[in-house]
C-alpha atoms as an extended CHARMM CRD file, in Angstrom:
* protein
*
       235  EXT
         1         1  MET       CA            -11.2930000000        4.6570000000       16.8610000000  PROA      1               0.0000000000
         2         2  CYS       CA            -14.2970000000        2.0970000000       15.5510000000  PROA      2               0.0000000000
         3         3  SER       CA            -16.4230000000        2.6930000000       18.6750000000  PROA      3               0.0000000000
         4         4  TRP       CA            -16.1090000000        6.6320000000       18.1560000000  PROA      4               0.0000000000
         5         5  VAL       CA            -17.1510000000        6.4320000000       14.4820000000  PROA      5               0.0000000000
         6         6  ARG       CA            -20.1060000000        3.9110000000       15.5740000000  PROA      6               0.0000000000
         7         7  ASP       CA            -21.2250000000        6.6290000000       18.2220000000  PROA      7               0.0000000000
         8         8  LEU       CA            -21.6130000000        9.6220000000       15.1520000000  PROA      8               0.0000000000
         9         9  LYS       CA            -24.3290000000        6.7170000000       13.4450000000  PROA      9               0.0000000000
        10        10  LYS       CA            -21.3490000000        5.9900000000       10.8190000000  PROA      10              0.0000000000
        11        11  ILE       CA            -20.1190000000        2.5980000000        9.6230000000  PROA      11              0.0000000000
        12        12  PRO       CA            -16.4530000000        2.0160000000       10.3990000000  PROA      12              0.0000000000
        13        13  TYR       CA            -14.2090000000        1.3330000000        7.5280000000  PROA      13              0.0000000000
        14        14  VAL       CA            -10.7640000000       -0.1480000000        8.1330000000  PROA      14              0.0000000000
        15        15  ARG       CA             -7.9240000000       -0.7560000000        6.2160000000  PROA      15              0.0000000000
        16        16  LEU       CA             -5.0640000000       -2.9790000000        6.8130000000  PROA      16              0.0000000000
        17        17  MET       CA             -1.6760000000       -2.5220000000        5.6630000000  PROA      17              0.0000000000
        18        18  LEU       CA              0.4950000000       -4.8140000000        6.5900000000  PROA      18              0.0000000000
        19        19  ARG       CA              3.6760000000       -3.5320000000        5.3450000000  PROA      19              0.0000000000
        20        20  SER       CA              6.9080000000       -2.8410000000        7.0270000000  PROA      20              0.0000000000
        21        21  ASN       CA              6.8460000000        1.0460000000        6.3040000000  PROA      21              0.0000000000
        22        22  VAL       CA              5.1270000000        3.8570000000        4.1380000000  PROA      22              0.0000000000
        23        23  ASP       CA              7.4200000000        3.7680000000        1.1330000000  PROA      23              0.0000000000
        24        24  GLN       CA              6.0750000000        2.7000000000       -1.6360000000  PROA      24              0.0000000000
        25        25  GLY       CA              7.8480000000        1.4270000000       -4.9680000000  PROA      25              0.0000000000
        26        26  HSD       CA              9.5940000000       -1.9980000000       -3.4610000000  PROA      26              0.0000000000
        27        27  PRO       CA              8.8420000000       -5.2000000000       -2.2580000000  PROA      27              0.0000000000
        28        28  GLU       CA              8.0340000000       -6.3460000000        1.3080000000  PROA      28              0.0000000000
        29        29  LYS       CA             10.6550000000       -8.4820000000        3.0940000000  PROA      29              0.0000000000
        30        30  THR       CA              8.5270000000       -8.9230000000        6.2350000000  PROA      30              0.0000000000
        31        31  PHE       CA              4.6090000000       -9.1820000000        5.4130000000  PROA      31              0.0000000000
        32        32  SER       CA              4.9590000000      -10.8040000000        2.0030000000  PROA      32              0.0000000000
        33        33  LEU       CA              2.5990000000      -12.3170000000        0.1310000000  PROA      33              0.0000000000
        34        34  ARG       CA              4.1250000000      -15.6520000000        0.6700000000  PROA      34              0.0000000000
        35        35  LYS       CA              4.4540000000      -15.2500000000        4.3780000000  PROA      35              0.0000000000
        36        36  ILE       CA              0.8960000000      -14.2860000000        4.5980000000  PROA      36              0.0000000000
        37        37  ILE       CA             -0.2260000000      -17.3200000000        2.4720000000  PROA      37              0.0000000000
        38        38  ALA       CA              2.4550000000      -19.4610000000        4.9870000000  PROA      38              0.0000000000
        39        39  GLY       CA              0.1490000000      -18.4500000000        8.0370000000  PROA      39              0.0000000000
        40        40  ASP       CA              3.1590000000      -16.5350000000        9.7680000000  PROA      40              0.0000000000
        41        41  PHE       CA              0.8750000000      -13.7940000000       10.7950000000  PROA      41              0.0000000000
        42        42  ASP       CA             -2.2480000000      -15.8180000000       11.9500000000  PROA      42              0.0000000000
        43        43  PHE       CA             -1.9170000000      -15.5590000000       15.2710000000  PROA      43              0.0000000000
        44        44  ASP       CA             -2.0620000000      -11.7330000000       15.3420000000  PROA      44              0.0000000000
        45        45  LEU       CA             -5.0990000000      -11.8460000000       12.1540000000  PROA      45              0.0000000000
        46        46  ARG       CA             -6.9890000000      -14.1510000000       14.2830000000  PROA      46              0.0000000000
        47        47  ALA       CA             -6.6900000000      -12.0250000000       17.4880000000  PROA      47              0.0000000000
        48        48  TRP       CA             -7.7590000000       -8.8480000000       14.9560000000  PROA      48              0.0000000000
        49        49  ALA       CA            -10.6450000000      -10.7170000000       14.0890000000  PROA      49              0.0000000000
        50        50  ARG       CA            -11.8670000000      -11.6190000000       17.0760000000  PROA      50              0.0000000000
        51        51  GLU       CA            -11.9400000000       -8.0280000000       18.5550000000  PROA      51              0.0000000000
        52        52  ALA       CA            -14.0970000000       -7.0980000000       15.7330000000  PROA      52              0.0000000000
        53        53  LYS       CA            -16.3180000000       -9.8930000000       16.0970000000  PROA      53              0.0000000000
        54        54  GLY       CA            -16.6190000000       -8.5060000000       19.5140000000  PROA      54              0.0000000000
        55        55  PHE       CA            -17.4710000000       -5.1420000000       18.1830000000  PROA      55              0.0000000000
        56        56  GLY       CA            -20.4550000000       -6.4340000000       17.1370000000  PROA      56              0.0000000000
        57        57  SER       CA            -21.6300000000       -4.1370000000       14.3020000000  PROA      57              0.0000000000
        58        58  PRO       CA            -20.5610000000       -3.9380000000       10.6470000000  PROA      58              0.0000000000
        59        59  ILE       CA            -17.3410000000       -3.0750000000        9.9070000000  PROA      59              0.0000000000
        60        60  LEU       CA            -16.0960000000       -1.9410000000        6.1740000000  PROA      60              0.0000000000
        61        61  ILE       CA            -12.6550000000       -3.6190000000        5.9010000000  PROA      61              0.0000000000
        62        62  GLU       CA            -10.1800000000       -4.0650000000        3.2670000000  PROA      62              0.0000000000
        63        63  TRP       CA             -6.7740000000       -5.6870000000        2.3820000000  PROA      63              0.0000000000
        64        64  GLY       CA             -4.3460000000       -5.1150000000       -0.6570000000  PROA      64              0.0000000000
        65        65  THR       CA             -5.4320000000       -1.8400000000       -1.6690000000  PROA      65              0.0000000000
        66        66  GLU       CA             -5.1320000000       -1.1720000000       -5.4590000000  PROA      66              0.0000000000
        67        67  PRO       CA             -3.3980000000       -4.1290000000       -6.5010000000  PROA      67              0.0000000000
        68        68  ASN       CA             -3.1720000000       -2.7660000000      -10.0600000000  PROA      68              0.0000000000
        69        69  GLY       CA             -0.7390000000       -0.2370000000       -8.9530000000  PROA      69              0.0000000000
        70        70  ASN       CA              3.1770000000       -0.9150000000       -8.7860000000  PROA      70              0.0000000000
        71        71  TRP       CA              3.7440000000        1.1970000000       -6.1590000000  PROA      71              0.0000000000
        72        72  PHE       CA              2.3440000000       -1.0480000000       -3.3460000000  PROA      72              0.0000000000
        73        73  SER       CA              4.5070000000       -4.2490000000       -2.9120000000  PROA      73              0.0000000000
        74        74  TRP       CA              1.4160000000       -6.8290000000       -3.3410000000  PROA      74              0.0000000000
        75        75  ASN       CA              1.3750000000       -5.5400000000       -6.7070000000  PROA      75              0.0000000000
        76        76  GLU       CA              2.4840000000       -8.2630000000       -9.9850000000  PROA      76              0.0000000000
        77        77  LYS       CA              5.8010000000       -6.3100000000      -10.2410000000  PROA      77              0.0000000000
        78        78  TRP       CA              7.2160000000       -7.4380000000       -6.8240000000  PROA      78              0.0000000000
        79        79  ASN       CA              5.8600000000      -10.7130000000       -6.4840000000  PROA      79              0.0000000000
        80        80  GLY       CA              7.5840000000      -13.3310000000       -9.0730000000  PROA      80              0.0000000000
        81        81  GLY       CA              6.6900000000      -11.3840000000      -12.7450000000  PROA      81              0.0000000000
        82        82  THR       CA              4.2920000000      -12.3280000000      -15.2230000000  PROA      82              0.0000000000
        83        83  GLY       CA              1.1180000000      -14.5290000000      -13.9970000000  PROA      83              0.0000000000
        84        84  GLU       CA              2.3450000000      -15.2320000000      -11.0850000000  PROA      84              0.0000000000
        85        85  GLY       CA              1.6030000000      -12.3370000000       -8.7700000000  PROA      85              0.0000000000
        86        86  PRO       CA             -2.1710000000      -11.6760000000       -9.0580000000  PROA      86              0.0000000000
        87        87  ALA       CA             -2.6760000000      -15.7720000000       -7.9310000000  PROA      87              0.0000000000
        88        88  ARG       CA             -0.4840000000      -14.9640000000       -5.1000000000  PROA      88              0.0000000000
        89        89  TYR       CA             -2.4340000000      -12.1000000000       -4.0460000000  PROA      89              0.0000000000
        90        90  VAL       CA             -5.4990000000      -13.5280000000       -4.6850000000  PROA      90              0.0000000000
        91        91  ALA       CA             -4.1470000000      -16.6250000000       -2.2000000000  PROA      91              0.0000000000
        92        92  ALA       CA             -3.2380000000      -13.8690000000        0.4690000000  PROA      92              0.0000000000
        93        93  TYR       CA             -6.1990000000      -12.3240000000       -0.1880000000  PROA      93              0.0000000000
        94        94  ARG       CA             -8.8010000000      -15.1260000000        0.8040000000  PROA      94              0.0000000000
        95        95  HSD       CA             -6.1870000000      -16.6980000000        3.4400000000  PROA      95              0.0000000000
        96        96  ILE       CA             -7.0290000000      -13.8070000000        5.2100000000  PROA      96              0.0000000000
        97        97  VAL       CA            -10.9050000000      -13.3680000000        4.5900000000  PROA      97              0.0000000000
        98        98  ASP       CA            -10.8930000000      -16.9060000000        5.1950000000  PROA      98              0.0000000000
        99        99  LEU       CA             -9.3480000000      -16.8910000000        8.6840000000  PROA      99              0.0000000000
       100       100  MET       CA            -11.3340000000      -14.0080000000        9.9700000000  PROA      100             0.0000000000
       101       101  ARG       CA            -14.3150000000      -15.8360000000        9.2230000000  PROA      101             0.0000000000
       102       102  ALA       CA            -13.3410000000      -18.7860000000       10.8330000000  PROA      102             0.0000000000
       103       103  GLU       CA            -13.1170000000      -17.0040000000       13.8900000000  PROA      103             0.0000000000
       104       104  GLY       CA            -16.9520000000      -15.9240000000       13.4020000000  PROA      104             0.0000000000
       105       105  ALA       CA            -16.2020000000      -12.2040000000       12.4100000000  PROA      105             0.0000000000
       106       106  ASP       CA            -19.4270000000      -12.0080000000       10.5140000000  PROA      106             0.0000000000
       107       107  ASN       CA            -19.7910000000       -8.6440000000       11.0430000000  PROA      107             0.0000000000
       108       108  LEU       CA            -16.5890000000       -7.3330000000        8.5940000000  PROA      108             0.0000000000
       109       109  GLN       CA            -18.2300000000       -6.6130000000        5.2380000000  PROA      109             0.0000000000
       110       110  TRP       CA            -14.9900000000       -7.2350000000        3.0380000000  PROA      110             0.0000000000
       111       111  VAL       CA            -14.2040000000       -4.7360000000        0.2850000000  PROA      111             0.0000000000
       112       112  TRP       CA            -12.0450000000       -4.6500000000       -2.9450000000  PROA      112             0.0000000000
       113       113  HSD       CA            -10.0970000000       -1.5780000000       -3.8810000000  PROA      113             0.0000000000
       114       114  ILE       CA             -8.4780000000       -0.7490000000       -7.4870000000  PROA      114             0.0000000000
       115       115  ASN       CA             -7.1850000000        1.8070000000       -8.9360000000  PROA      115             0.0000000000
       116       116  TRP       CA             -9.2520000000        3.5840000000      -11.8200000000  PROA      116             0.0000000000
       117       117  LEU       CA             -5.9200000000        2.5450000000      -14.1720000000  PROA      117             0.0000000000
       118       118  ASP       CA             -3.8760000000       -0.3500000000      -14.3390000000  PROA      118             0.0000000000
       119       119  GLU       CA             -0.5550000000        0.5720000000      -13.7950000000  PROA      119             0.0000000000
       120       120  PRO       CA              1.3970000000       -0.4280000000      -15.8020000000  PROA      120             0.0000000000
       121       121  GLU       CA             -1.3110000000       -0.8570000000      -18.5120000000  PROA      121             0.0000000000
       122       122  ARG       CA             -0.1950000000       -4.2640000000      -19.5090000000  PROA      122             0.0000000000
       123       123  THR       CA             -2.6400000000       -7.4840000000      -19.7970000000  PROA      123             0.0000000000
       124       124  TRP       CA             -0.9530000000       -9.3900000000      -17.0010000000  PROA      124             0.0000000000
       125       125  ASN       CA             -2.0580000000       -5.9360000000      -14.7690000000  PROA      125             0.0000000000
       126       126  ARG       CA             -5.3070000000       -5.7850000000      -15.7780000000  PROA      126             0.0000000000
       127       127  PHE       CA             -7.1420000000       -5.1940000000      -12.2000000000  PROA      127             0.0000000000
       128       128  GLU       CA             -9.4910000000       -8.4410000000      -12.7820000000  PROA      128             0.0000000000
       129       129  ASN       CA             -6.5500000000      -10.6390000000      -12.7520000000  PROA      129             0.0000000000
       130       130  TYR       CA             -6.6750000000       -9.6290000000       -8.6250000000  PROA      130             0.0000000000
       131       131  PHE       CA            -10.2330000000      -10.2880000000       -8.3110000000  PROA      131             0.0000000000
       132       132  PRO       CA            -10.3360000000      -12.4680000000       -5.1650000000  PROA      132             0.0000000000
       133       133  GLY       CA            -13.8420000000      -13.9400000000       -6.6040000000  PROA      133             0.0000000000
       134       134  LYS       CA            -17.4840000000      -13.0790000000       -5.7370000000  PROA      134             0.0000000000
       135       135  ASN       CA            -17.6190000000      -14.6720000000       -2.3550000000  PROA      135             0.0000000000
       136       136  TYR       CA            -14.5980000000      -12.6950000000       -0.9940000000  PROA      136             0.0000000000
       137       137  CYS       CA            -16.1740000000       -9.4930000000       -1.0960000000  PROA      137             0.0000000000
       138       138  ALA       CA            -19.3610000000       -7.4000000000        0.0430000000  PROA      138             0.0000000000
       139       139  TRP       CA            -17.8660000000       -4.5160000000       -2.1880000000  PROA      139             0.0000000000
       140       140  VAL       CA            -15.5640000000       -3.4830000000       -5.0210000000  PROA      140             0.0000000000
       141       141  ALA       CA            -14.1470000000       -0.1150000000       -4.6660000000  PROA      141             0.0000000000
       142       142  LEU       CA            -12.0310000000        2.2160000000       -6.6650000000  PROA      142             0.0000000000
       143       143  SER       CA             -9.3350000000        5.7580000000       -6.8320000000  PROA      143             0.0000000000
       144       144  ALA       CA             -9.7220000000        7.8980000000       -8.8380000000  PROA      144             0.0000000000
       145       145  TYR       CA             -7.0070000000       10.7810000000       -8.3370000000  PROA      145             0.0000000000
       146       146  GLY       CA             -6.6730000000       13.6990000000      -10.4710000000  PROA      146             0.0000000000
       147       147  PRO       CA             -3.1990000000       15.6470000000      -10.6060000000  PROA      147             0.0000000000
       148       148  THR       CA             -2.3350000000       16.3340000000       -7.2080000000  PROA      148             0.0000000000
       149       149  THR       CA              0.5060000000       19.2860000000       -8.3360000000  PROA      149             0.0000000000
       150       150  PRO       CA             -0.2170000000       22.1480000000      -10.4150000000  PROA      150             0.0000000000
       151       151  THR       CA              2.5470000000       20.7060000000      -12.6660000000  PROA      151             0.0000000000
       152       152  MET       CA              1.6650000000       17.1710000000      -12.3690000000  PROA      152             0.0000000000
       153       153  ARG       CA              0.6640000000       15.8540000000      -16.0450000000  PROA      153             0.0000000000
       154       154  ASP       CA             -0.3670000000       12.3360000000      -15.2330000000  PROA      154             0.0000000000
       155       155  GLY       CA             -3.9320000000       11.5220000000      -14.1670000000  PROA      155             0.0000000000
       156       156  THR       CA             -5.5380000000       14.4000000000      -15.6800000000  PROA      156             0.0000000000
       157       157  GLU       CA             -8.4060000000       12.8710000000      -17.6550000000  PROA      157             0.0000000000
       158       158  SER       CA            -11.5840000000       14.1400000000      -16.1760000000  PROA      158             0.0000000000
       159       159  PHE       CA            -13.1590000000       12.3410000000      -13.1390000000  PROA      159             0.0000000000
       160       160  ALA       CA            -16.3100000000       11.4090000000      -15.2050000000  PROA      160             0.0000000000
       161       161  PHE       CA            -13.6420000000        9.6370000000      -17.6840000000  PROA      161             0.0000000000
       162       162  LYS       CA            -12.2440000000        7.8200000000      -14.7670000000  PROA      162             0.0000000000
       163       163  MET       CA            -15.5170000000        6.6810000000      -13.8950000000  PROA      163             0.0000000000
       164       164  ARG       CA            -16.7700000000        5.4650000000      -17.2220000000  PROA      164             0.0000000000
       165       165  LYS       CA            -13.4100000000        3.1700000000      -18.1510000000  PROA      165             0.0000000000
       166       166  ALA       CA            -13.5520000000        1.6360000000      -14.2840000000  PROA      166             0.0000000000
       167       167  TYR       CA            -17.3060000000        1.5250000000      -13.6180000000  PROA      167             0.0000000000
       168       168  THR       CA            -17.8750000000       -0.6200000000      -16.6330000000  PROA      168             0.0000000000
       169       169  ARG       CA            -15.1820000000       -3.2780000000      -16.0820000000  PROA      169             0.0000000000
       170       170  LEU       CA            -15.9040000000       -3.2770000000      -12.0730000000  PROA      170             0.0000000000
       171       171  THR       CA            -19.6590000000       -4.0100000000      -13.0600000000  PROA      171             0.0000000000
       172       172  LYS       CA            -18.9530000000       -6.7520000000      -15.5850000000  PROA      172             0.0000000000
       173       173  ILE       CA            -16.1880000000       -8.6180000000      -13.4270000000  PROA      173             0.0000000000
       174       174  ALA       CA            -18.4640000000       -8.1800000000       -9.9780000000  PROA      174             0.0000000000
       175       175  PRO       CA            -22.2460000000       -8.1510000000      -11.1520000000  PROA      175             0.0000000000
       176       176  GLY       CA            -24.6020000000       -7.0640000000       -8.3170000000  PROA      176             0.0000000000
       177       177  LYS       CA            -21.8220000000       -5.9740000000       -5.7100000000  PROA      177             0.0000000000
       178       178  PRO       CA            -22.0590000000       -2.3040000000       -4.9250000000  PROA      178             0.0000000000
       179       179  ILE       CA            -19.1230000000       -0.0690000000       -5.6090000000  PROA      179             0.0000000000
       180       180  LEU       CA            -17.5350000000        2.5080000000       -3.2850000000  PROA      180             0.0000000000
       181       181  ILE       CA            -15.2190000000        5.3580000000       -4.5390000000  PROA      181             0.0000000000
       182       182  ALA       CA            -12.9550000000        5.1010000000       -1.6580000000  PROA      182             0.0000000000
       183       183  GLU       CA            -10.2380000000        7.4980000000       -2.7310000000  PROA      183             0.0000000000
       184       184  PHE       CA            -10.3270000000       11.0530000000       -5.1450000000  PROA      184             0.0000000000
       185       185  GLY       CA             -9.1160000000       14.0470000000       -5.2590000000  PROA      185             0.0000000000
       186       186  CYS       CA             -7.1180000000       16.7210000000       -7.1010000000  PROA      186             0.0000000000
       187       187  ASP       CA             -5.3550000000       19.7080000000       -6.7920000000  PROA      187             0.0000000000
       188       188  LEU       CA             -7.5070000000       23.1230000000       -6.0640000000  PROA      188             0.0000000000
       189       189  GLN       CA             -5.6350000000       24.6630000000       -9.3330000000  PROA      189             0.0000000000
       190       190  ILE       CA             -7.0220000000       21.9390000000      -11.6390000000  PROA      190             0.0000000000
       191       191  GLY       CA            -10.5020000000       21.2330000000       -9.8440000000  PROA      191             0.0000000000
       192       192  ALA       CA            -11.9650000000       21.3280000000      -13.4590000000  PROA      192             0.0000000000
       193       193  SER       CA            -10.7050000000       17.7690000000      -13.6740000000  PROA      193             0.0000000000
       194       194  MET       CA            -13.3470000000       16.4850000000      -10.8910000000  PROA      194             0.0000000000
       195       195  GLN       CA            -16.0140000000       17.2020000000      -12.8680000000  PROA      195             0.0000000000
       196       196  ARG       CA            -19.2850000000       15.2070000000      -12.3840000000  PROA      196             0.0000000000
       197       197  ALA       CA            -19.2070000000       11.7470000000      -13.3980000000  PROA      197             0.0000000000
       198       198  GLY       CA            -22.6830000000       11.7670000000      -13.9830000000  PROA      198             0.0000000000
       199       199  PRO       CA            -25.2520000000        8.7620000000      -12.4920000000  PROA      199             0.0000000000
       200       200  LYS       CA            -23.4340000000        5.4710000000      -11.5050000000  PROA      200             0.0000000000
       201       201  PRO       CA            -26.4560000000        3.3840000000      -10.1210000000  PROA      201             0.0000000000
       202       202  ARG       CA            -23.7980000000        1.2270000000       -8.2020000000  PROA      202             0.0000000000
       203       203  SER       CA            -21.9500000000        3.8400000000       -6.8870000000  PROA      203             0.0000000000
       204       204  LYS       CA            -23.2930000000        3.8530000000       -3.0730000000  PROA      204             0.0000000000
       205       205  ILE       CA            -20.9040000000        5.1680000000       -0.7860000000  PROA      205             0.0000000000
       206       206  CYS       CA            -18.0570000000        7.9610000000       -1.6460000000  PROA      206             0.0000000000
       207       207  SER       CA            -15.2630000000        8.3040000000        0.7810000000  PROA      207             0.0000000000
       208       208  GLN       CA            -13.0790000000       11.0410000000       -0.4660000000  PROA      208             0.0000000000
       209       209  ILE       CA             -9.4050000000       11.8630000000        0.9810000000  PROA      209             0.0000000000
       210       210  ASP       CA            -10.2130000000       15.5820000000        2.0250000000  PROA      210             0.0000000000
       211       211  GLY       CA             -6.4400000000       16.6090000000        2.1070000000  PROA      211             0.0000000000
       212       212  ARG       CA             -4.7370000000       19.5990000000        3.4880000000  PROA      212             0.0000000000
       213       213  PRO       CA             -2.5180000000       21.6480000000        1.5620000000  PROA      213             0.0000000000
       214       214  SER       CA              0.7370000000       19.9880000000        0.1700000000  PROA      214             0.0000000000
       215       215  SER       CA              4.0260000000       21.2240000000        1.3280000000  PROA      215             0.0000000000
       216       216  ALA       CA              5.6020000000       24.4140000000       -0.5900000000  PROA      216             0.0000000000
       217       217  SER       CA              8.1710000000       22.2590000000       -1.5130000000  PROA      217             0.0000000000
       218       218  ALA       CA              5.8550000000       20.1600000000       -3.8530000000  PROA      218             0.0000000000
       219       219  GLY       CA              4.1870000000       23.0480000000       -4.8200000000  PROA      219             0.0000000000
       220       220  GLY       CA              0.8260000000       21.3050000000       -4.2150000000  PROA      220             0.0000000000
       221       221  THR       CA             -2.6420000000       22.6160000000       -3.3040000000  PROA      221             0.0000000000
       222       222  LYS       CA             -4.9000000000       19.3800000000       -2.8100000000  PROA      222             0.0000000000
       223       223  GLY       CA             -8.4650000000       19.7880000000       -2.7160000000  PROA      223             0.0000000000
       224       224  GLY       CA            -11.1930000000       18.3090000000       -4.8470000000  PROA      224             0.0000000000
       225       225  ARG       CA            -13.2720000000       18.5630000000       -1.5710000000  PROA      225             0.0000000000
       226       226  THR       CA            -16.7400000000       18.0320000000       -1.9320000000  PROA      226             0.0000000000
       227       227  THR       CA            -17.9100000000       20.4270000000        0.4000000000  PROA      227             0.0000000000
       228       228  THR       CA            -16.3690000000       23.6340000000       -0.8670000000  PROA      228             0.0000000000
       229       229  GLU       CA            -15.5580000000       23.3820000000       -4.2260000000  PROA      229             0.0000000000
       230       230  LYS       CA            -17.5870000000       24.5240000000       -6.9500000000  PROA      230             0.0000000000
       231       231  HSD       CA            -16.2810000000       21.9680000000       -9.3490000000  PROA      231             0.0000000000
       232       232  THR       CA            -17.4200000000       18.9330000000       -7.1640000000  PROA      232             0.0000000000
       233       233  THR       CA            -19.9970000000       20.0900000000       -5.1000000000  PROA      233             0.0000000000
       234       234  PRO       CA            -22.8590000000       18.8080000000       -7.7980000000  PROA      234             0.0000000000
       235       235  ILE       CA            -20.9720000000       14.9810000000       -7.3490000000  PROA      235             0.0000000000
């Protein structure tokens, strides 16, 4: 897959999702943060790093997506309670990065990816608590979804509002780091929520989830496409 992307004159963007299944909102028993830190998966991670090194050109890579969202098992909620979870996340993140650097995979450009909103909005869950440090990421990234079904009431704030909220905090915690808009989108019927965010000088890359219509049972029509929706073409 990476070779195919490179042949298109693009840079591959790989997400390491160490989890037993795609279900959300539960603790991870197999690929837990404790086991990552203990080195239980070092053999496989090292092998992956050697393959990445052999690729020979840049790869954007992330692990621990949206740690400030309680849907993922690496969030504080599933890792020891207030205060302990973020520290455990940072230790696991650094372990993976250090291990791959030790294998000489210097072509990997690490992306630290948060959700625009801390969920829950508690001091202990602020995304700043999960920051692995300036030496452990080349990019910082964010997700900023609008409502994904016509009746959804969460996330109705405008894209511009979400960018203002997250952008200020990201530039403060990671000065000088380029910002990647890793995920965004909304229901086609609520496209106005994707109004133009205005200039953000540090935002360098957009990686949009250009979804197909949702199932009829969900009642959703995912959209917010930058190429087809009148509300988002100016972005």
